[in-house]
Each structure stands twice: as C-alpha cells, then as structure tokens.
Short mmCIF file of C-alpha atoms and ligand atoms in Angstrom, two decimals:
data_model
loop_
_atom_site.label_atom_id
_atom_site.label_comp_id
_atom_site.label_asym_id
_atom_site.label_seq_id
_atom_site.Cartn_x
_atom_site.Cartn_y
_atom_site.Cartn_z
CA MET A 1 0.00 0.00 0.00
CA ASP A 2 1.24 3.44 -0.84
CA LYS A 3 0.33 6.50 1.24
CA SER A 4 1.05 8.72 -1.74
CA LEU A 5 -2.09 7.34 -3.44
CA ARG A 6 -4.00 9.62 -1.10
CA ARG A 7 -3.95 13.41 -1.21
CA PRO A 8 -4.26 14.76 2.34
CA VAL A 9 -7.32 16.83 3.19
CA ILE A 10 -7.05 19.51 5.88
CA ALA A 11 -10.49 20.74 6.83
CA GLY A 12 -11.49 23.36 9.34
CA ASN A 13 -14.74 22.98 11.22
CA TRP A 14 -15.66 26.43 12.44
CA LYS A 15 -18.69 25.11 14.37
CA MET A 16 -20.86 27.99 15.64
CA ASN A 17 -18.28 30.73 15.24
CA ASN A 18 -17.91 33.87 13.11
CA THR A 19 -20.34 36.26 11.44
CA PRO A 20 -20.28 36.72 7.64
CA GLU A 21 -17.97 39.73 8.02
CA GLN A 22 -15.62 37.82 10.35
CA THR A 23 -15.72 34.90 7.92
CA LYS A 24 -14.53 37.07 5.04
CA ALA A 25 -11.77 38.60 7.14
CA LEU A 26 -10.48 35.24 8.36
CA ILE A 27 -10.53 33.63 4.91
CA ASN A 28 -8.79 36.66 3.42
CA ALA A 29 -6.11 36.28 6.07
CA MET A 30 -5.75 32.56 5.38
CA LYS A 31 -5.65 32.71 1.58
CA PRO A 32 -2.03 33.84 1.11
CA LEU A 33 -0.87 31.56 3.93
CA VAL A 34 -2.24 28.38 2.34
CA ALA A 35 -1.80 29.31 -1.33
CA ASP A 36 1.10 26.86 -1.82
CA ALA A 37 -0.60 23.92 -0.10
CA ASP A 38 0.13 20.48 -1.48
CA CYS A 39 -3.08 19.11 0.03
CA ASP A 40 -6.79 19.87 -0.25
CA VAL A 41 -7.92 22.70 2.00
CA VAL A 42 -11.54 22.91 3.12
CA LEU A 43 -13.32 25.26 5.53
CA CYS A 44 -16.71 24.21 6.87
CA VAL A 45 -18.76 27.11 8.17
CA PRO A 46 -22.25 27.85 9.52
CA PHE A 47 -25.01 28.04 6.89
CA ILE A 48 -25.34 31.81 7.31
CA ASP A 49 -21.65 32.26 6.45
CA LEU A 50 -21.54 30.06 3.34
CA TYR A 51 -22.00 32.81 0.76
CA ALA A 52 -19.50 35.11 2.45
CA ALA A 53 -17.04 32.21 2.66
CA MET A 54 -17.43 31.25 -0.99
CA GLU A 55 -17.07 34.87 -2.08
CA ALA A 56 -13.90 35.30 -0.03
CA ALA A 57 -12.45 31.96 -1.18
CA ALA A 58 -13.27 32.44 -4.88
CA GLY A 59 -10.22 31.96 -7.08
CA SER A 60 -8.19 30.45 -4.24
CA ASN A 61 -7.38 26.85 -3.33
CA ILE A 62 -9.76 26.94 -0.34
CA LYS A 63 -12.96 24.93 -0.76
CA ILE A 64 -16.03 25.60 1.36
CA GLY A 65 -18.31 23.18 3.17
CA ALA A 66 -21.40 23.18 5.35
CA GLU A 67 -21.54 21.54 8.78
CA ASN A 68 -24.70 19.48 8.27
CA CYS A 69 -27.61 18.90 5.90
CA HIS A 70 -31.04 17.32 6.19
CA TRP A 71 -31.93 13.95 4.65
CA ALA A 72 -35.16 15.03 2.92
CA GLU A 73 -35.14 16.78 -0.44
CA LYS A 74 -37.55 19.41 0.86
CA GLY A 75 -40.59 19.79 3.05
CA ALA A 76 -41.89 20.73 6.48
CA PHE A 77 -38.62 20.63 8.45
CA THR A 78 -38.42 24.03 10.12
CA GLY A 79 -34.88 25.27 10.54
CA GLU A 80 -33.24 22.62 8.33
CA VAL A 81 -31.26 22.93 5.08
CA SER A 82 -31.32 20.27 2.36
CA ALA A 83 -28.38 18.82 0.47
CA ASP A 84 -29.94 20.06 -2.77
CA MET A 85 -30.01 23.60 -1.39
CA LEU A 86 -26.30 23.37 -0.58
CA LYS A 87 -25.54 22.02 -4.03
CA ALA A 88 -27.60 24.76 -5.68
CA ALA A 89 -25.75 27.36 -3.63
CA GLY A 90 -22.46 26.02 -5.01
CA VAL A 91 -21.22 24.44 -1.78
CA PRO A 92 -19.02 21.41 -2.55
CA TYR A 93 -18.52 19.80 0.90
CA VAL A 94 -20.65 18.89 3.91
CA ILE A 95 -19.76 17.45 7.31
CA ILE A 96 -22.16 14.70 8.41
CA GLY A 97 -22.46 13.00 11.78
CA HIS A 98 -20.22 15.24 13.85
CA SER A 99 -20.16 14.07 17.45
CA GLU A 100 -21.61 17.38 18.63
CA ARG A 101 -24.68 16.66 16.53
CA ARG A 102 -24.81 13.10 17.88
CA GLN A 103 -24.39 14.34 21.49
CA TYR A 104 -26.55 17.46 21.54
CA PHE A 105 -29.03 17.13 18.66
CA GLY A 106 -30.20 13.55 18.79
CA GLU A 107 -28.28 12.40 15.72
CA THR A 108 -28.20 8.61 15.44
CA ASP A 109 -26.35 6.21 13.18
CA VAL A 110 -29.53 5.94 11.12
CA THR A 111 -30.06 9.69 10.68
CA VAL A 112 -26.38 10.01 9.83
CA ARG A 113 -26.82 7.32 7.21
CA ASN A 114 -29.87 9.13 5.77
CA ARG A 115 -28.00 12.42 5.60
CA VAL A 116 -25.04 10.76 3.86
CA ARG A 117 -27.46 9.31 1.31
CA ALA A 118 -29.05 12.72 0.66
CA ALA A 119 -25.68 14.46 0.36
CA LEU A 120 -24.35 11.89 -2.12
CA ASN A 121 -27.59 12.02 -4.12
CA ALA A 122 -27.14 15.78 -4.38
CA GLY A 123 -23.54 15.37 -5.57
CA LEU A 124 -21.88 16.76 -2.46
CA LYS A 125 -18.58 15.57 -1.00
CA VAL A 126 -19.13 14.16 2.47
CA ILE A 127 -16.85 14.41 5.50
CA LEU A 128 -18.33 11.65 7.64
CA CYS A 129 -17.44 11.83 11.33
CA VAL A 130 -17.10 8.77 13.55
CA GLY A 131 -15.57 8.27 16.97
CA GLU A 132 -15.97 6.76 20.39
CA VAL A 133 -16.77 8.48 23.69
CA LEU A 134 -14.41 8.06 26.64
CA ALA A 135 -16.51 5.37 28.32
CA GLU A 136 -16.40 3.29 25.14
CA ARG A 137 -12.62 3.63 24.91
CA LYS A 138 -12.28 2.59 28.55
CA LEU A 139 -14.47 -0.45 27.87
CA GLY A 140 -12.17 -1.42 25.02
CA ILE A 141 -14.90 -1.21 22.39
CA THR A 142 -13.53 1.67 20.28
CA GLU A 143 -13.08 -0.55 17.24
CA GLN A 144 -16.62 -1.97 17.40
CA ILE A 145 -18.17 1.49 17.85
CA VAL A 146 -16.23 3.10 15.03
CA CYS A 147 -16.83 0.17 12.68
CA ALA A 148 -20.56 0.09 13.44
CA GLN A 149 -20.89 3.85 12.88
CA THR A 150 -18.98 3.56 9.61
CA GLU A 151 -20.76 0.50 8.29
CA ILE A 152 -24.23 1.90 9.00
CA ALA A 153 -23.39 5.31 7.51
CA LEU A 154 -22.05 3.69 4.33
CA ALA A 155 -24.90 1.20 3.88
CA GLY A 156 -26.01 1.42 0.27
CA VAL A 157 -23.09 3.63 -0.79
CA SER A 158 -21.60 2.31 -4.02
CA GLU A 159 -17.88 2.09 -4.74
CA GLU A 160 -18.30 4.97 -7.21
CA GLU A 161 -20.10 7.08 -4.60
CA LEU A 162 -17.42 6.25 -2.03
CA LYS A 163 -15.05 8.48 -4.03
CA ASN A 164 -17.08 11.41 -2.67
CA VAL A 165 -16.71 10.33 0.95
CA ILE A 166 -13.91 10.87 3.41
CA ILE A 167 -14.04 9.80 7.03
CA ALA A 168 -12.89 11.87 9.98
CA TYR A 169 -12.01 9.74 12.99
CA GLU A 170 -12.72 12.01 15.93
CA PRO A 171 -12.45 10.46 19.38
CA VAL A 172 -15.06 12.43 21.31
CA TRP A 173 -12.83 12.67 24.40
CA ALA A 174 -10.24 14.55 22.34
CA ILE A 175 -12.58 17.19 20.91
CA GLY A 176 -12.14 20.65 22.33
CA THR A 177 -10.41 19.21 25.38
CA GLY A 178 -6.80 19.83 24.47
CA GLU A 179 -6.29 16.11 24.98
CA THR A 180 -5.13 14.66 21.67
CA ALA A 181 -5.04 11.00 20.77
CA THR A 182 -1.44 9.90 20.57
CA PRO A 183 -0.21 9.48 17.01
CA GLU A 184 -0.28 5.70 17.60
CA GLN A 185 -3.88 5.76 18.88
CA ALA A 186 -4.98 7.92 15.95
CA ASN A 187 -3.21 5.70 13.44
CA GLU A 188 -4.55 2.51 14.96
CA VAL A 189 -8.19 3.53 14.56
CA CYS A 190 -7.67 5.13 11.14
CA ALA A 191 -6.13 1.81 10.05
CA VAL A 192 -9.14 -0.08 11.41
CA ILE A 193 -11.43 2.16 9.33
CA ARG A 194 -9.32 1.54 6.24
CA ALA A 195 -9.41 -2.20 6.81
CA LEU A 196 -13.20 -2.00 7.10
CA ILE A 197 -13.36 -0.11 3.79
CA ALA A 198 -11.29 -2.91 2.24
CA ARG A 199 -13.76 -5.49 3.59
CA LEU A 200 -16.86 -3.53 2.53
CA TYR A 201 -15.45 -2.58 -0.89
CA ASN A 202 -11.97 -3.74 -1.90
CA LYS A 203 -8.29 -3.09 -1.26
CA ASP A 204 -7.91 -0.59 -4.08
CA ALA A 205 -10.82 1.53 -2.77
CA ALA A 206 -9.31 1.34 0.72
CA ASP A 207 -5.83 2.32 -0.49
CA ARG A 208 -7.28 5.47 -2.05
CA PHE A 209 -9.66 6.31 0.77
CA VAL A 210 -8.92 9.42 2.86
CA VAL A 211 -9.19 8.99 6.64
CA GLN A 212 -8.64 12.13 8.69
CA TYR A 213 -7.93 12.49 12.38
CA GLY A 214 -9.74 15.16 14.42
CA GLY A 215 -9.62 16.14 18.07
CA SER A 216 -7.39 18.91 19.41
CA MET A 217 -5.15 18.81 16.35
CA ASN A 218 -3.11 21.98 16.31
CA ASP A 219 0.00 23.57 14.86
CA GLY A 220 2.16 21.86 17.50
CA ASN A 221 1.01 18.26 17.12
CA ALA A 222 -0.16 18.11 13.49
CA ALA A 223 3.14 17.05 11.91
CA GLU A 224 3.45 13.95 14.07
CA LEU A 225 -0.19 12.94 13.61
CA LEU A 226 -0.12 13.52 9.85
CA ALA A 227 3.10 11.50 9.50
CA GLN A 228 1.21 8.37 10.57
CA TYR A 229 0.70 5.91 7.77
CA ASP A 230 -3.10 5.76 7.93
CA VAL A 231 -3.76 9.41 8.85
CA ASP A 232 -4.49 11.32 5.65
CA GLY A 233 -5.41 14.70 6.99
CA GLY A 234 -7.21 16.46 9.76
CA LEU A 235 -10.56 17.90 10.76
CA ILE A 236 -9.68 20.84 12.93
CA GLY A 237 -11.91 22.84 15.26
CA GLY A 238 -10.33 25.45 17.52
CA ALA A 239 -7.04 25.79 15.63
CA SER A 240 -8.91 26.42 12.36
CA LEU A 241 -10.21 29.71 13.80
CA VAL A 242 -6.68 31.19 13.85
CA ALA A 243 -5.19 31.82 10.40
CA GLU A 244 -1.55 31.22 11.34
CA LYS A 245 -2.28 28.01 13.25
CA PHE A 246 -4.44 26.57 10.49
CA ALA A 247 -1.81 27.51 7.90
CA LYS A 248 0.87 25.65 9.88
CA ILE A 249 -1.29 22.50 9.87
CA VAL A 250 -1.78 22.86 6.13
CA GLU A 251 1.99 23.24 5.77
CA ALA A 252 2.58 20.10 7.84
CA ALA A 253 0.22 18.15 5.56
CA SER A 254 1.99 19.45 2.45
CA LYS A 255 5.37 17.86 3.32
P1 13P B 301 -11.04 20.67 18.17
O1 13P B 301 -9.96 20.72 17.14
O2 13P B 301 -11.42 22.03 18.68
O3 13P B 301 -10.75 19.67 19.25
O4 13P B 301 -12.35 20.15 17.42
C1 13P B 301 -12.25 19.01 16.64
C2 13P B 301 -13.50 18.85 15.89
O5 13P B 301 -14.55 18.60 16.46
C3 13P B 301 -13.47 19.03 14.45
O6 13P B 301 -14.65 18.62 13.87
#
C-alpha cells in the first residue's frame, strides 16, 4: 500500500463561530498563507456564512463546506437545510455526523446514514465523522463502535459514490479538550477504518480512501499525527479559527 495514493485533506470545522464579516476577514487572512498547499484545504462554516465564505475563497485553493444537511429533499422541516439547497448554492462539501450533533441534537447512526445518502444524491462531497466516547474507549470497544458507525453510515453507498466520501475519525474525548489522541492511537483507529473499507469494498478503494484524524489537532502536534501511515489529513476545530495556526497545519500536511 502506498500512502502517496492519497492526497491529504485539511479541513477546518468552524462550528458555531464567526459572522459573515468575520468569515470574510479570516478567509482573506488565510488565503495567502495556504496558497502553496500540497493538500486539499476545506473550511466548513455555519449556513449563514456560506456565501461570504465562498465569495472570499473564490479563485483560491480553499474549498467551502457546510456543517450538516437534512436527509429530505424538501418539506416541512423548520430550521433545516437540504443537500440540494447546498448544491444549488455552489457548496461542494458537507460534514455529516459530527459528534456534537450526535451528542446534543439527537443524531443517530440511522439519521447520519440518511443524511449521507441525501448528500451523495445531491452530488456533495461528504466528510463523515465517527468516533468513540471516553466510556467506550475505557471499555475497550472503540473498534466496534467506530466500525458500526462507519458500516451503517455507508450502507447502500456504491464504490463509485465512495469516491465522494472521506471519514474523519474524531475520538469524542479529544474534541475541544486539548487532549489529543497519541499518534499511535490515531493511526490505529484510522487503520481499522481503512481495513473495514477494504472489507466492505476492496483493497484498491481502501488504499485510495482518505481517513482524517480530528480532536485537538493543532500547529504543535499536526506534523506527528499527519506522519502516521493511515492518517491522511485532519478535521480541525479550535485551531482552524486562527489563520496562522491553520496555515501551519496545512503546511505540515503538504510535506
Ligand atoms: P477541536 O480541534 O477544537 O478539538 O475540534 C475538533 C472537531 O470537532 C473538528 O470537527
């Protein structure tokens, strides 16, 4: 297997931060810093900031994503945004199944699966998030949890459609806590996900499949995490809100 088959993806998840004006300012600050990236660079922002983000990123190597989408094409779902709406707005990426949505907004493996289906139907690129909570890690069932989340989310996804999916392994205990998985822990679970992709699809699909790590990745620890064989990028929260820090992570992925 050859790591160079996979182009790293560094994605920022801004979560519920920044107004449209702040979005433009931050992307304008980031643009020159990441212009020479030898990896894909994505920023996922709140719905209200998508147009400002796309306008600021136009003509640059930064791609924009949303942080969620609904599974229905349209209808009586107050407060929701469909995958088709994102596509029509020109948004290429969407995060699905982030642990904050699972923890605070009742997201289940089945709703994640339905959202993945809708996003792929609409032609979006999906960043699918999986990861165990601390109690699951302590019980020694990380692998089972992550594999179950992945297998359910990908049910019915064809090998062709899989080309529009990347997975972010985000141990919930490492998100926003400053506690990062060790490079070995991150690599171990990313490798498990890749092996599952090989079982569900085939070795070639697995060799080309991008698996990111997320959870307190920052400019200080990114290089070591990204050097791991099965870690093909990062999904970054806090450090993606600071242009210089995010740029350093992008630089680490470009080596
Ligand atoms: P932090 O980088 O702030 O830990 O957040 C990670 C994350 O949840 C990215 O989706």
